[in-house]
């Protein structure tokens, strides 16, 4: 169970890998990463099934490294930031609802913040130095690798993204950050079995029902 602080936030980073920005039709040279939130009820704990939402017909997986904030505060400098744990997670996205929201200039919450939209593995206790010993994130869908990347390819590093968020919103110890997805996002279907990994360190097994 993630050690999620009461009142904690789930912060998600968008377009933090150049190849994913490109696959979504954005010029990575010109579009900066940005962030948005999911409510606490989005968190899906290890062992829970992902219930395919009845309001969508196009749910995508976004494979993401998840970190847990250790140092809270506002206007943090990158060297002041720290984590106390990391995990592998999925930013489940109703791409059809997101497309409509984008067209209408509305927020994304329904597409990305619905209950159960943030499946997450058990957390490994560790700081940024410990995380540095890991490298690859991968997602298997029904035995086939569908997404993989190196988290070091992020546009905003983890200290940079924590510093950036804290310019606007105070960080609190225990906040979770979904750090963005590499290329290869795609659809899931009922009956799928998903296995997400950070090297051999973190593993999340998820059934879509
Ligand atoms: Zn995402």
mmCIF file with all atom_site columns, C-alpha atoms and ligand atoms in Angstrom:
data_model
loop_
_atom_site.group_PDB
_atom_site.id
_atom_site.type_symbol
_atom_site.label_atom_id
_atom_site.label_alt_id
_atom_site.label_comp_id
_atom_site.label_asym_id
_atom_site.label_entity_id
_atom_site.label_seq_id
_atom_site.pdbx_PDB_ins_code
_atom_site.Cartn_x
_atom_site.Cartn_y
_atom_site.Cartn_z
_atom_site.occupancy
_atom_site.B_iso_or_equiv
_atom_site.pdbx_formal_charge
_atom_site.auth_seq_id
_atom_site.auth_comp_id
_atom_site.auth_asym_id
_atom_site.auth_atom_id
_atom_site.pdbx_PDB_model_num
ATOM   1   C  CA  . UNK A 1 1   ? 0.000   0.000   0.000   1.00 0.00 ? 1   UNK A CA  1
ATOM   2   C  CA  . UNK A 1 2   ? 1.483   3.362   -0.955  1.00 0.00 ? 2   UNK A CA  1
ATOM   3   C  CA  . UNK A 1 3   ? 2.293   5.477   2.071   1.00 0.00 ? 3   UNK A CA  1
ATOM   4   C  CA  . UNK A 1 4   ? 0.018   8.226   0.859   1.00 0.00 ? 4   UNK A CA  1
ATOM   5   C  CA  . UNK A 1 5   ? -0.255  11.176  3.233   1.00 0.00 ? 5   UNK A CA  1
ATOM   6   C  CA  . UNK A 1 6   ? -3.750  12.143  4.386   1.00 0.00 ? 6   UNK A CA  1
ATOM   7   C  CA  . UNK A 1 7   ? -4.761  14.998  2.161   1.00 0.00 ? 7   UNK A CA  1
ATOM   8   C  CA  . UNK A 1 8   ? -1.930  14.074  -0.158  1.00 0.00 ? 8   UNK A CA  1
ATOM   9   C  CA  . UNK A 1 9   ? -1.996  14.920  -3.818  1.00 0.00 ? 9   UNK A CA  1
ATOM   10  C  CA  . UNK A 1 10  ? -1.463  12.920  -6.965  1.00 0.00 ? 10  UNK A CA  1
ATOM   11  C  CA  . UNK A 1 11  ? 0.438   15.140  -9.365  1.00 0.00 ? 11  UNK A CA  1
ATOM   12  C  CA  . UNK A 1 12  ? 0.875   14.019  -12.979 1.00 0.00 ? 12  UNK A CA  1
ATOM   13  C  CA  . UNK A 1 13  ? 3.348   15.373  -15.506 1.00 0.00 ? 13  UNK A CA  1
ATOM   14  C  CA  . UNK A 1 14  ? 2.261   15.683  -19.122 1.00 0.00 ? 14  UNK A CA  1
ATOM   15  C  CA  . UNK A 1 15  ? 4.484   15.453  -22.218 1.00 0.00 ? 15  UNK A CA  1
ATOM   16  C  CA  . UNK A 1 16  ? 7.635   14.748  -20.261 1.00 0.00 ? 16  UNK A CA  1
ATOM   17  C  CA  . UNK A 1 17  ? 9.154   12.498  -22.954 1.00 0.00 ? 17  UNK A CA  1
ATOM   18  C  CA  . UNK A 1 18  ? 9.849   13.953  -26.391 1.00 0.00 ? 18  UNK A CA  1
ATOM   19  C  CA  . UNK A 1 19  ? 8.786   10.836  -28.331 1.00 0.00 ? 19  UNK A CA  1
ATOM   20  C  CA  . UNK A 1 20  ? 5.422   10.679  -26.581 1.00 0.00 ? 20  UNK A CA  1
ATOM   21  C  CA  . UNK A 1 21  ? 4.791   14.382  -27.218 1.00 0.00 ? 21  UNK A CA  1
ATOM   22  C  CA  . UNK A 1 22  ? 5.516   13.695  -30.899 1.00 0.00 ? 22  UNK A CA  1
ATOM   23  C  CA  . UNK A 1 23  ? 3.177   10.671  -31.063 1.00 0.00 ? 23  UNK A CA  1
ATOM   24  C  CA  . UNK A 1 24  ? 0.387   12.870  -29.649 1.00 0.00 ? 24  UNK A CA  1
ATOM   25  C  CA  . UNK A 1 25  ? 0.981   15.405  -32.412 1.00 0.00 ? 25  UNK A CA  1
ATOM   26  C  CA  . UNK A 1 26  ? 2.970   18.006  -30.458 1.00 0.00 ? 26  UNK A CA  1
ATOM   27  C  CA  . UNK A 1 27  ? 6.358   19.432  -31.366 1.00 0.00 ? 27  UNK A CA  1
ATOM   28  C  CA  . UNK A 1 28  ? 8.606   18.459  -28.431 1.00 0.00 ? 28  UNK A CA  1
ATOM   29  C  CA  . UNK A 1 29  ? 10.919  21.363  -29.256 1.00 0.00 ? 29  UNK A CA  1
ATOM   30  C  CA  . UNK A 1 30  ? 8.136   23.822  -28.647 1.00 0.00 ? 30  UNK A CA  1
ATOM   31  C  CA  . UNK A 1 31  ? 5.854   22.237  -26.049 1.00 0.00 ? 31  UNK A CA  1
ATOM   32  C  CA  . UNK A 1 32  ? 7.024   22.344  -22.434 1.00 0.00 ? 32  UNK A CA  1
ATOM   33  C  CA  . UNK A 1 33  ? 5.963   19.676  -19.963 1.00 0.00 ? 33  UNK A CA  1
ATOM   34  C  CA  . UNK A 1 34  ? 3.127   20.711  -17.659 1.00 0.00 ? 34  UNK A CA  1
ATOM   35  C  CA  . UNK A 1 35  ? 1.230   19.172  -14.786 1.00 0.00 ? 35  UNK A CA  1
ATOM   36  C  CA  . UNK A 1 36  ? -2.268  18.272  -13.668 1.00 0.00 ? 36  UNK A CA  1
ATOM   37  C  CA  . UNK A 1 37  ? -3.824  16.403  -10.753 1.00 0.00 ? 37  UNK A CA  1
ATOM   38  C  CA  . UNK A 1 38  ? -5.788  13.282  -9.991  1.00 0.00 ? 38  UNK A CA  1
ATOM   39  C  CA  . UNK A 1 39  ? -7.924  13.052  -6.835  1.00 0.00 ? 39  UNK A CA  1
ATOM   40  C  CA  . UNK A 1 40  ? -6.953  10.624  -4.058  1.00 0.00 ? 40  UNK A CA  1
ATOM   41  C  CA  . UNK A 1 41  ? -9.809  8.309   -5.120  1.00 0.00 ? 41  UNK A CA  1
ATOM   42  C  CA  . UNK A 1 42  ? -7.957  7.698   -8.413  1.00 0.00 ? 42  UNK A CA  1
ATOM   43  C  CA  . UNK A 1 43  ? -5.350  5.587   -6.643  1.00 0.00 ? 43  UNK A CA  1
ATOM   44  C  CA  . UNK A 1 44  ? -5.733  1.850   -7.307  1.00 0.00 ? 44  UNK A CA  1
ATOM   45  C  CA  . UNK A 1 45  ? -3.829  -0.270  -4.826  1.00 0.00 ? 45  UNK A CA  1
ATOM   46  C  CA  . UNK A 1 46  ? -1.753  -3.356  -5.699  1.00 0.00 ? 46  UNK A CA  1
ATOM   47  C  CA  . UNK A 1 47  ? -4.016  -6.375  -6.133  1.00 0.00 ? 47  UNK A CA  1
ATOM   48  C  CA  . UNK A 1 48  ? -7.080  -4.364  -7.147  1.00 0.00 ? 48  UNK A CA  1
ATOM   49  C  CA  . UNK A 1 49  ? -8.558  -4.831  -10.623 1.00 0.00 ? 49  UNK A CA  1
ATOM   50  C  CA  . UNK A 1 50  ? -8.973  -1.975  -13.063 1.00 0.00 ? 50  UNK A CA  1
ATOM   51  C  CA  . UNK A 1 51  ? -12.685 -1.627  -13.811 1.00 0.00 ? 51  UNK A CA  1
ATOM   52  C  CA  . UNK A 1 52  ? -13.128 -0.452  -17.409 1.00 0.00 ? 52  UNK A CA  1
ATOM   53  C  CA  . UNK A 1 53  ? -15.217 2.722   -17.050 1.00 0.00 ? 53  UNK A CA  1
ATOM   54  C  CA  . UNK A 1 54  ? -18.678 2.587   -18.606 1.00 0.00 ? 54  UNK A CA  1
ATOM   55  C  CA  . UNK A 1 55  ? -18.379 6.182   -19.869 1.00 0.00 ? 55  UNK A CA  1
ATOM   56  C  CA  . UNK A 1 56  ? -15.487 5.516   -22.248 1.00 0.00 ? 56  UNK A CA  1
ATOM   57  C  CA  . UNK A 1 57  ? -14.814 3.378   -25.326 1.00 0.00 ? 57  UNK A CA  1
ATOM   58  C  CA  . UNK A 1 58  ? -11.125 4.157   -25.658 1.00 0.00 ? 58  UNK A CA  1
ATOM   59  C  CA  . UNK A 1 59  ? -9.079  3.721   -22.491 1.00 0.00 ? 59  UNK A CA  1
ATOM   60  C  CA  . UNK A 1 60  ? -5.309  3.993   -22.912 1.00 0.00 ? 60  UNK A CA  1
ATOM   61  C  CA  . UNK A 1 61  ? -2.434  2.892   -20.720 1.00 0.00 ? 61  UNK A CA  1
ATOM   62  C  CA  . UNK A 1 62  ? 0.321   5.405   -19.929 1.00 0.00 ? 62  UNK A CA  1
ATOM   63  C  CA  . UNK A 1 63  ? 3.257   3.723   -18.214 1.00 0.00 ? 63  UNK A CA  1
ATOM   64  C  CA  . UNK A 1 64  ? 4.880   6.002   -15.624 1.00 0.00 ? 64  UNK A CA  1
ATOM   65  C  CA  . UNK A 1 65  ? 7.544   6.023   -12.944 1.00 0.00 ? 65  UNK A CA  1
ATOM   66  C  CA  . UNK A 1 66  ? 5.916   7.180   -9.686  1.00 0.00 ? 66  UNK A CA  1
ATOM   67  C  CA  . UNK A 1 67  ? 7.841   8.937   -6.920  1.00 0.00 ? 67  UNK A CA  1
ATOM   68  C  CA  . UNK A 1 68  ? 6.806   9.855   -3.393  1.00 0.00 ? 68  UNK A CA  1
ATOM   69  C  CA  . UNK A 1 69  ? 7.704   13.319  -2.118  1.00 0.00 ? 69  UNK A CA  1
ATOM   70  C  CA  . UNK A 1 70  ? 9.904   13.458  1.010   1.00 0.00 ? 70  UNK A CA  1
ATOM   71  C  CA  . UNK A 1 71  ? 10.452  17.215  1.365   1.00 0.00 ? 71  UNK A CA  1
ATOM   72  C  CA  . UNK A 1 72  ? 7.485   19.569  1.341   1.00 0.00 ? 72  UNK A CA  1
ATOM   73  C  CA  . UNK A 1 73  ? 7.367   23.300  0.821   1.00 0.00 ? 73  UNK A CA  1
ATOM   74  C  CA  . UNK A 1 74  ? 6.920   26.106  -1.648  1.00 0.00 ? 74  UNK A CA  1
ATOM   75  C  CA  . UNK A 1 75  ? 9.447   27.487  -4.106  1.00 0.00 ? 75  UNK A CA  1
ATOM   76  C  CA  . UNK A 1 76  ? 11.842  24.586  -3.586  1.00 0.00 ? 76  UNK A CA  1
ATOM   77  C  CA  . UNK A 1 77  ? 15.173  24.749  -5.342  1.00 0.00 ? 77  UNK A CA  1
ATOM   78  C  CA  . UNK A 1 78  ? 16.094  21.577  -7.231  1.00 0.00 ? 78  UNK A CA  1
ATOM   79  C  CA  . UNK A 1 79  ? 18.800  20.766  -4.657  1.00 0.00 ? 79  UNK A CA  1
ATOM   80  C  CA  . UNK A 1 80  ? 16.213  20.964  -1.859  1.00 0.00 ? 80  UNK A CA  1
ATOM   81  C  CA  . UNK A 1 81  ? 13.930  18.357  -3.383  1.00 0.00 ? 81  UNK A CA  1
ATOM   82  C  CA  . UNK A 1 82  ? 13.960  14.723  -2.264  1.00 0.00 ? 82  UNK A CA  1
ATOM   83  C  CA  . UNK A 1 83  ? 11.896  11.559  -2.526  1.00 0.00 ? 83  UNK A CA  1
ATOM   84  C  CA  . UNK A 1 84  ? 11.473  8.722   -0.034  1.00 0.00 ? 84  UNK A CA  1
ATOM   85  C  CA  . UNK A 1 85  ? 10.096  6.042   -2.314  1.00 0.00 ? 85  UNK A CA  1
ATOM   86  C  CA  . UNK A 1 86  ? 9.357   5.031   -5.870  1.00 0.00 ? 86  UNK A CA  1
ATOM   87  C  CA  . UNK A 1 87  ? 6.984   2.708   -7.700  1.00 0.00 ? 87  UNK A CA  1
ATOM   88  C  CA  . UNK A 1 88  ? 5.690   1.866   -11.166 1.00 0.00 ? 88  UNK A CA  1
ATOM   89  C  CA  . UNK A 1 89  ? 2.234   3.042   -12.117 1.00 0.00 ? 89  UNK A CA  1
ATOM   90  C  CA  . UNK A 1 90  ? -0.206  3.662   -14.932 1.00 0.00 ? 90  UNK A CA  1
ATOM   91  C  CA  . UNK A 1 91  ? -1.925  6.927   -15.795 1.00 0.00 ? 91  UNK A CA  1
ATOM   92  C  CA  . UNK A 1 92  ? -5.098  5.390   -17.241 1.00 0.00 ? 92  UNK A CA  1
ATOM   93  C  CA  . UNK A 1 93  ? -6.651  7.800   -19.704 1.00 0.00 ? 93  UNK A CA  1
ATOM   94  C  CA  . UNK A 1 94  ? -10.011 7.888   -21.478 1.00 0.00 ? 94  UNK A CA  1
ATOM   95  C  CA  . UNK A 1 95  ? -8.580  9.133   -24.768 1.00 0.00 ? 95  UNK A CA  1
ATOM   96  C  CA  . UNK A 1 96  ? -12.034 9.715   -26.268 1.00 0.00 ? 96  UNK A CA  1
ATOM   97  C  CA  . UNK A 1 97  ? -13.115 11.972  -23.398 1.00 0.00 ? 97  UNK A CA  1
ATOM   98  C  CA  . UNK A 1 98  ? -9.739  13.713  -23.462 1.00 0.00 ? 98  UNK A CA  1
ATOM   99  C  CA  . UNK A 1 99  ? -10.085 14.431  -27.188 1.00 0.00 ? 99  UNK A CA  1
ATOM   100 C  CA  . UNK A 1 100 ? -13.507 16.008  -26.645 1.00 0.00 ? 100 UNK A CA  1
ATOM   101 C  CA  . UNK A 1 101 ? -12.196 18.042  -23.674 1.00 0.00 ? 101 UNK A CA  1
ATOM   102 C  CA  . UNK A 1 102 ? -9.294  19.327  -25.777 1.00 0.00 ? 102 UNK A CA  1
ATOM   103 C  CA  . UNK A 1 103 ? -11.635 20.272  -28.642 1.00 0.00 ? 103 UNK A CA  1
ATOM   104 C  CA  . UNK A 1 104 ? -13.945 22.107  -26.258 1.00 0.00 ? 104 UNK A CA  1
ATOM   105 C  CA  . UNK A 1 105 ? -11.126 23.735  -24.308 1.00 0.00 ? 105 UNK A CA  1
ATOM   106 C  CA  . UNK A 1 106 ? -12.294 22.063  -21.101 1.00 0.00 ? 106 UNK A CA  1
ATOM   107 C  CA  . UNK A 1 107 ? -10.263 20.463  -18.275 1.00 0.00 ? 107 UNK A CA  1
ATOM   108 C  CA  . UNK A 1 108 ? -9.146  16.829  -18.416 1.00 0.00 ? 108 UNK A CA  1
ATOM   109 C  CA  . UNK A 1 109 ? -10.345 15.637  -15.036 1.00 0.00 ? 109 UNK A CA  1
ATOM   110 C  CA  . UNK A 1 110 ? -13.019 13.261  -16.310 1.00 0.00 ? 110 UNK A CA  1
ATOM   111 C  CA  . UNK A 1 111 ? -10.623 11.697  -18.816 1.00 0.00 ? 111 UNK A CA  1
ATOM   112 C  CA  . UNK A 1 112 ? -7.739  11.221  -16.386 1.00 0.00 ? 112 UNK A CA  1
ATOM   113 C  CA  . UNK A 1 113 ? -8.988  11.627  -12.815 1.00 0.00 ? 113 UNK A CA  1
ATOM   114 C  CA  . UNK A 1 114 ? -11.779 9.062   -12.592 1.00 0.00 ? 114 UNK A CA  1
ATOM   115 C  CA  . UNK A 1 115 ? -11.781 6.545   -9.742  1.00 0.00 ? 115 UNK A CA  1
ATOM   116 C  CA  . UNK A 1 116 ? -9.171  3.843   -10.240 1.00 0.00 ? 116 UNK A CA  1
ATOM   117 C  CA  . UNK A 1 117 ? -7.304  5.779   -12.946 1.00 0.00 ? 117 UNK A CA  1
ATOM   118 C  CA  . UNK A 1 118 ? -3.990  5.629   -11.063 1.00 0.00 ? 118 UNK A CA  1
ATOM   119 C  CA  . UNK A 1 119 ? -2.939  1.988   -10.529 1.00 0.00 ? 119 UNK A CA  1
ATOM   120 C  CA  . UNK A 1 120 ? 0.311   1.831   -8.592  1.00 0.00 ? 120 UNK A CA  1
ATOM   121 C  CA  . UNK A 1 121 ? 2.691   -0.913  -7.422  1.00 0.00 ? 121 UNK A CA  1
ATOM   122 C  CA  . UNK A 1 122 ? 4.061   -1.288  -3.902  1.00 0.00 ? 122 UNK A CA  1
ATOM   123 C  CA  . UNK A 1 123 ? 6.556   1.449   -3.081  1.00 0.00 ? 123 UNK A CA  1
ATOM   124 C  CA  . UNK A 1 124 ? 10.247  0.746   -2.635  1.00 0.00 ? 124 UNK A CA  1
ATOM   125 C  CA  . UNK A 1 125 ? 11.718  2.958   0.071   1.00 0.00 ? 125 UNK A CA  1
ATOM   126 C  CA  . UNK A 1 126 ? 14.568  4.996   -1.359  1.00 0.00 ? 126 UNK A CA  1
ATOM   127 C  CA  . UNK A 1 127 ? 15.847  8.452   -2.213  1.00 0.00 ? 127 UNK A CA  1
ATOM   128 C  CA  . UNK A 1 128 ? 16.929  9.960   -5.529  1.00 0.00 ? 128 UNK A CA  1
ATOM   129 C  CA  . UNK A 1 129 ? 20.332  8.263   -5.294  1.00 0.00 ? 129 UNK A CA  1
ATOM   130 C  CA  . UNK A 1 130 ? 18.666  4.877   -4.855  1.00 0.00 ? 130 UNK A CA  1
ATOM   131 C  CA  . UNK A 1 131 ? 16.384  5.580   -7.810  1.00 0.00 ? 131 UNK A CA  1
ATOM   132 C  CA  . UNK A 1 132 ? 19.479  6.381   -9.921  1.00 0.00 ? 132 UNK A CA  1
ATOM   133 C  CA  . UNK A 1 133 ? 20.393  2.681   -9.763  1.00 0.00 ? 133 UNK A CA  1
ATOM   134 C  CA  . UNK A 1 134 ? 17.298  1.837   -11.838 1.00 0.00 ? 134 UNK A CA  1
ATOM   135 C  CA  . UNK A 1 135 ? 16.731  2.609   -15.499 1.00 0.00 ? 135 UNK A CA  1
ATOM   136 C  CA  . UNK A 1 136 ? 14.066  0.875   -17.590 1.00 0.00 ? 136 UNK A CA  1
ATOM   137 C  CA  . UNK A 1 137 ? 10.297  1.011   -17.357 1.00 0.00 ? 137 UNK A CA  1
ATOM   138 C  CA  . UNK A 1 138 ? 8.294   -1.522  -19.362 1.00 0.00 ? 138 UNK A CA  1
ATOM   139 C  CA  . UNK A 1 139 ? 4.692   -2.532  -19.832 1.00 0.00 ? 139 UNK A CA  1
ATOM   140 C  CA  . UNK A 1 140 ? 3.505   -5.926  -21.008 1.00 0.00 ? 140 UNK A CA  1
ATOM   141 C  CA  . UNK A 1 141 ? -0.021  -6.373  -22.316 1.00 0.00 ? 141 UNK A CA  1
ATOM   142 C  CA  . UNK A 1 142 ? -1.078  -10.032 -22.500 1.00 0.00 ? 142 UNK A CA  1
ATOM   143 C  CA  . UNK A 1 143 ? 2.548   -11.137 -22.695 1.00 0.00 ? 143 UNK A CA  1
ATOM   144 C  CA  . UNK A 1 144 ? 3.670   -8.615  -25.335 1.00 0.00 ? 144 UNK A CA  1
ATOM   145 C  CA  . UNK A 1 145 ? 5.818   -5.594  -24.472 1.00 0.00 ? 145 UNK A CA  1
ATOM   146 C  CA  . UNK A 1 146 ? 3.825   -2.563  -25.617 1.00 0.00 ? 146 UNK A CA  1
ATOM   147 C  CA  . UNK A 1 147 ? 5.637   0.321   -23.907 1.00 0.00 ? 147 UNK A CA  1
ATOM   148 C  CA  . UNK A 1 148 ? 9.190   0.750   -22.751 1.00 0.00 ? 148 UNK A CA  1
ATOM   149 C  CA  . UNK A 1 149 ? 11.539  3.578   -22.009 1.00 0.00 ? 149 UNK A CA  1
ATOM   150 C  CA  . UNK A 1 150 ? 14.353  4.866   -19.880 1.00 0.00 ? 150 UNK A CA  1
ATOM   151 C  CA  . UNK A 1 151 ? 13.157  7.237   -17.208 1.00 0.00 ? 151 UNK A CA  1
ATOM   152 C  CA  . UNK A 1 152 ? 16.351  9.277   -17.643 1.00 0.00 ? 152 UNK A CA  1
ATOM   153 C  CA  . UNK A 1 153 ? 14.936  10.430  -20.996 1.00 0.00 ? 153 UNK A CA  1
ATOM   154 C  CA  . UNK A 1 154 ? 12.442  12.667  -19.162 1.00 0.00 ? 154 UNK A CA  1
ATOM   155 C  CA  . UNK A 1 155 ? 12.493  16.293  -20.280 1.00 0.00 ? 155 UNK A CA  1
ATOM   156 C  CA  . UNK A 1 156 ? 12.003  17.571  -16.707 1.00 0.00 ? 156 UNK A CA  1
ATOM   157 C  CA  . UNK A 1 157 ? 14.199  15.613  -14.287 1.00 0.00 ? 157 UNK A CA  1
ATOM   158 C  CA  . UNK A 1 158 ? 12.583  14.609  -11.003 1.00 0.00 ? 158 UNK A CA  1
ATOM   159 C  CA  . UNK A 1 159 ? 14.193  17.485  -9.011  1.00 0.00 ? 159 UNK A CA  1
ATOM   160 C  CA  . UNK A 1 160 ? 13.212  19.912  -11.777 1.00 0.00 ? 160 UNK A CA  1
ATOM   161 C  CA  . UNK A 1 161 ? 9.601   18.797  -11.868 1.00 0.00 ? 161 UNK A CA  1
ATOM   162 C  CA  . UNK A 1 162 ? 9.266   18.979  -8.059  1.00 0.00 ? 162 UNK A CA  1
ATOM   163 C  CA  . UNK A 1 163 ? 10.783  22.480  -8.062  1.00 0.00 ? 163 UNK A CA  1
ATOM   164 C  CA  . UNK A 1 164 ? 8.496   23.540  -10.910 1.00 0.00 ? 164 UNK A CA  1
ATOM   165 C  CA  . UNK A 1 165 ? 5.320   22.234  -9.225  1.00 0.00 ? 165 UNK A CA  1
ATOM   166 C  CA  . UNK A 1 166 ? 6.293   23.940  -5.931  1.00 0.00 ? 166 UNK A CA  1
ATOM   167 C  CA  . UNK A 1 167 ? 6.342   27.336  -7.673  1.00 0.00 ? 167 UNK A CA  1
ATOM   168 C  CA  . UNK A 1 168 ? 2.555   27.083  -7.866  1.00 0.00 ? 168 UNK A CA  1
ATOM   169 C  CA  . UNK A 1 169 ? 1.404   24.440  -5.373  1.00 0.00 ? 169 UNK A CA  1
ATOM   170 C  CA  . UNK A 1 170 ? 3.058   23.559  -2.048  1.00 0.00 ? 170 UNK A CA  1
ATOM   171 C  CA  . UNK A 1 171 ? 4.435   20.028  -1.991  1.00 0.00 ? 171 UNK A CA  1
ATOM   172 C  CA  . UNK A 1 172 ? 3.576   17.896  1.040   1.00 0.00 ? 172 UNK A CA  1
ATOM   173 C  CA  . UNK A 1 173 ? 5.542   14.833  2.152   1.00 0.00 ? 173 UNK A CA  1
ATOM   174 C  CA  . UNK A 1 174 ? 3.660   11.790  0.877   1.00 0.00 ? 174 UNK A CA  1
ATOM   175 C  CA  . UNK A 1 175 ? 2.410   13.432  -2.311  1.00 0.00 ? 175 UNK A CA  1
ATOM   176 C  CA  . UNK A 1 176 ? 2.738   11.083  -5.272  1.00 0.00 ? 176 UNK A CA  1
ATOM   177 C  CA  . UNK A 1 177 ? 4.046   12.210  -8.641  1.00 0.00 ? 177 UNK A CA  1
ATOM   178 C  CA  . UNK A 1 178 ? 3.336   10.317  -11.864 1.00 0.00 ? 178 UNK A CA  1
ATOM   179 C  CA  . UNK A 1 179 ? 6.280   11.525  -13.903 1.00 0.00 ? 179 UNK A CA  1
ATOM   180 C  CA  . UNK A 1 180 ? 4.959   11.214  -17.465 1.00 0.00 ? 180 UNK A CA  1
ATOM   181 C  CA  . UNK A 1 181 ? 4.826   8.480   -20.089 1.00 0.00 ? 181 UNK A CA  1
ATOM   182 C  CA  . UNK A 1 182 ? 7.274   7.445   -22.808 1.00 0.00 ? 182 UNK A CA  1
ATOM   183 C  CA  . UNK A 1 183 ? 6.062   6.670   -26.337 1.00 0.00 ? 183 UNK A CA  1
ATOM   184 C  CA  . UNK A 1 184 ? 3.865   3.664   -27.050 1.00 0.00 ? 184 UNK A CA  1
ATOM   185 C  CA  . UNK A 1 185 ? 0.594   4.502   -25.333 1.00 0.00 ? 185 UNK A CA  1
ATOM   186 C  CA  . UNK A 1 186 ? -2.267  2.343   -26.530 1.00 0.00 ? 186 UNK A CA  1
ATOM   187 C  CA  . UNK A 1 187 ? -5.665  0.890   -25.838 1.00 0.00 ? 187 UNK A CA  1
ATOM   188 C  CA  . UNK A 1 188 ? -6.609  -1.650  -23.196 1.00 0.00 ? 188 UNK A CA  1
ATOM   189 C  CA  . UNK A 1 189 ? -9.617  -3.969  -23.296 1.00 0.00 ? 189 UNK A CA  1
ATOM   190 C  CA  . UNK A 1 190 ? -11.614 -5.958  -20.790 1.00 0.00 ? 190 UNK A CA  1
ATOM   191 C  CA  . UNK A 1 191 ? -9.850  -9.243  -20.091 1.00 0.00 ? 191 UNK A CA  1
ATOM   192 C  CA  . UNK A 1 192 ? -6.355  -7.765  -20.506 1.00 0.00 ? 192 UNK A CA  1
ATOM   193 C  CA  . UNK A 1 193 ? -3.575  -8.620  -18.131 1.00 0.00 ? 193 UNK A CA  1
ATOM   194 C  CA  . UNK A 1 194 ? -1.046  -5.826  -17.751 1.00 0.00 ? 194 UNK A CA  1
ATOM   195 C  CA  . UNK A 1 195 ? 2.356   -6.134  -16.095 1.00 0.00 ? 195 UNK A CA  1
ATOM   196 C  CA  . UNK A 1 196 ? 4.331   -2.935  -15.497 1.00 0.00 ? 196 UNK A CA  1
ATOM   197 C  CA  . UNK A 1 197 ? 7.917   -2.987  -14.279 1.00 0.00 ? 197 UNK A CA  1
ATOM   198 C  CA  . UNK A 1 198 ? 10.727  -0.740  -13.173 1.00 0.00 ? 198 UNK A CA  1
ATOM   199 C  CA  . UNK A 1 199 ? 13.725  -3.012  -13.895 1.00 0.00 ? 199 UNK A CA  1
ATOM   200 C  CA  . UNK A 1 200 ? 13.236  -5.962  -11.548 1.00 0.00 ? 200 UNK A CA  1
ATOM   201 C  CA  . UNK A 1 201 ? 12.668  -3.604  -8.627  1.00 0.00 ? 201 UNK A CA  1
ATOM   202 C  CA  . UNK A 1 202 ? 8.968   -2.728  -8.914  1.00 0.00 ? 202 UNK A CA  1
ATOM   203 C  CA  . UNK A 1 203 ? 6.208   -4.795  -10.493 1.00 0.00 ? 203 UNK A CA  1
ATOM   204 C  CA  . UNK A 1 204 ? 2.516   -4.086  -10.922 1.00 0.00 ? 204 UNK A CA  1
ATOM   205 C  CA  . UNK A 1 205 ? 0.162   -6.796  -12.201 1.00 0.00 ? 205 UNK A CA  1
ATOM   206 C  CA  . UNK A 1 206 ? -3.252  -5.556  -13.234 1.00 0.00 ? 206 UNK A CA  1
ATOM   207 C  CA  . UNK A 1 207 ? -6.363  -7.198  -14.649 1.00 0.00 ? 207 UNK A CA  1
ATOM   208 C  CA  . UNK A 1 208 ? -8.774  -5.116  -16.718 1.00 0.00 ? 208 UNK A CA  1
ATOM   209 C  CA  . UNK A 1 209 ? -12.345 -6.183  -15.969 1.00 0.00 ? 209 UNK A CA  1
HETATM 210 ZN ZN1 . LIG B 2 .   ? 0.411   10.474  -18.169 1.00 0.00 ? 1   LIG B ZN1 1
#
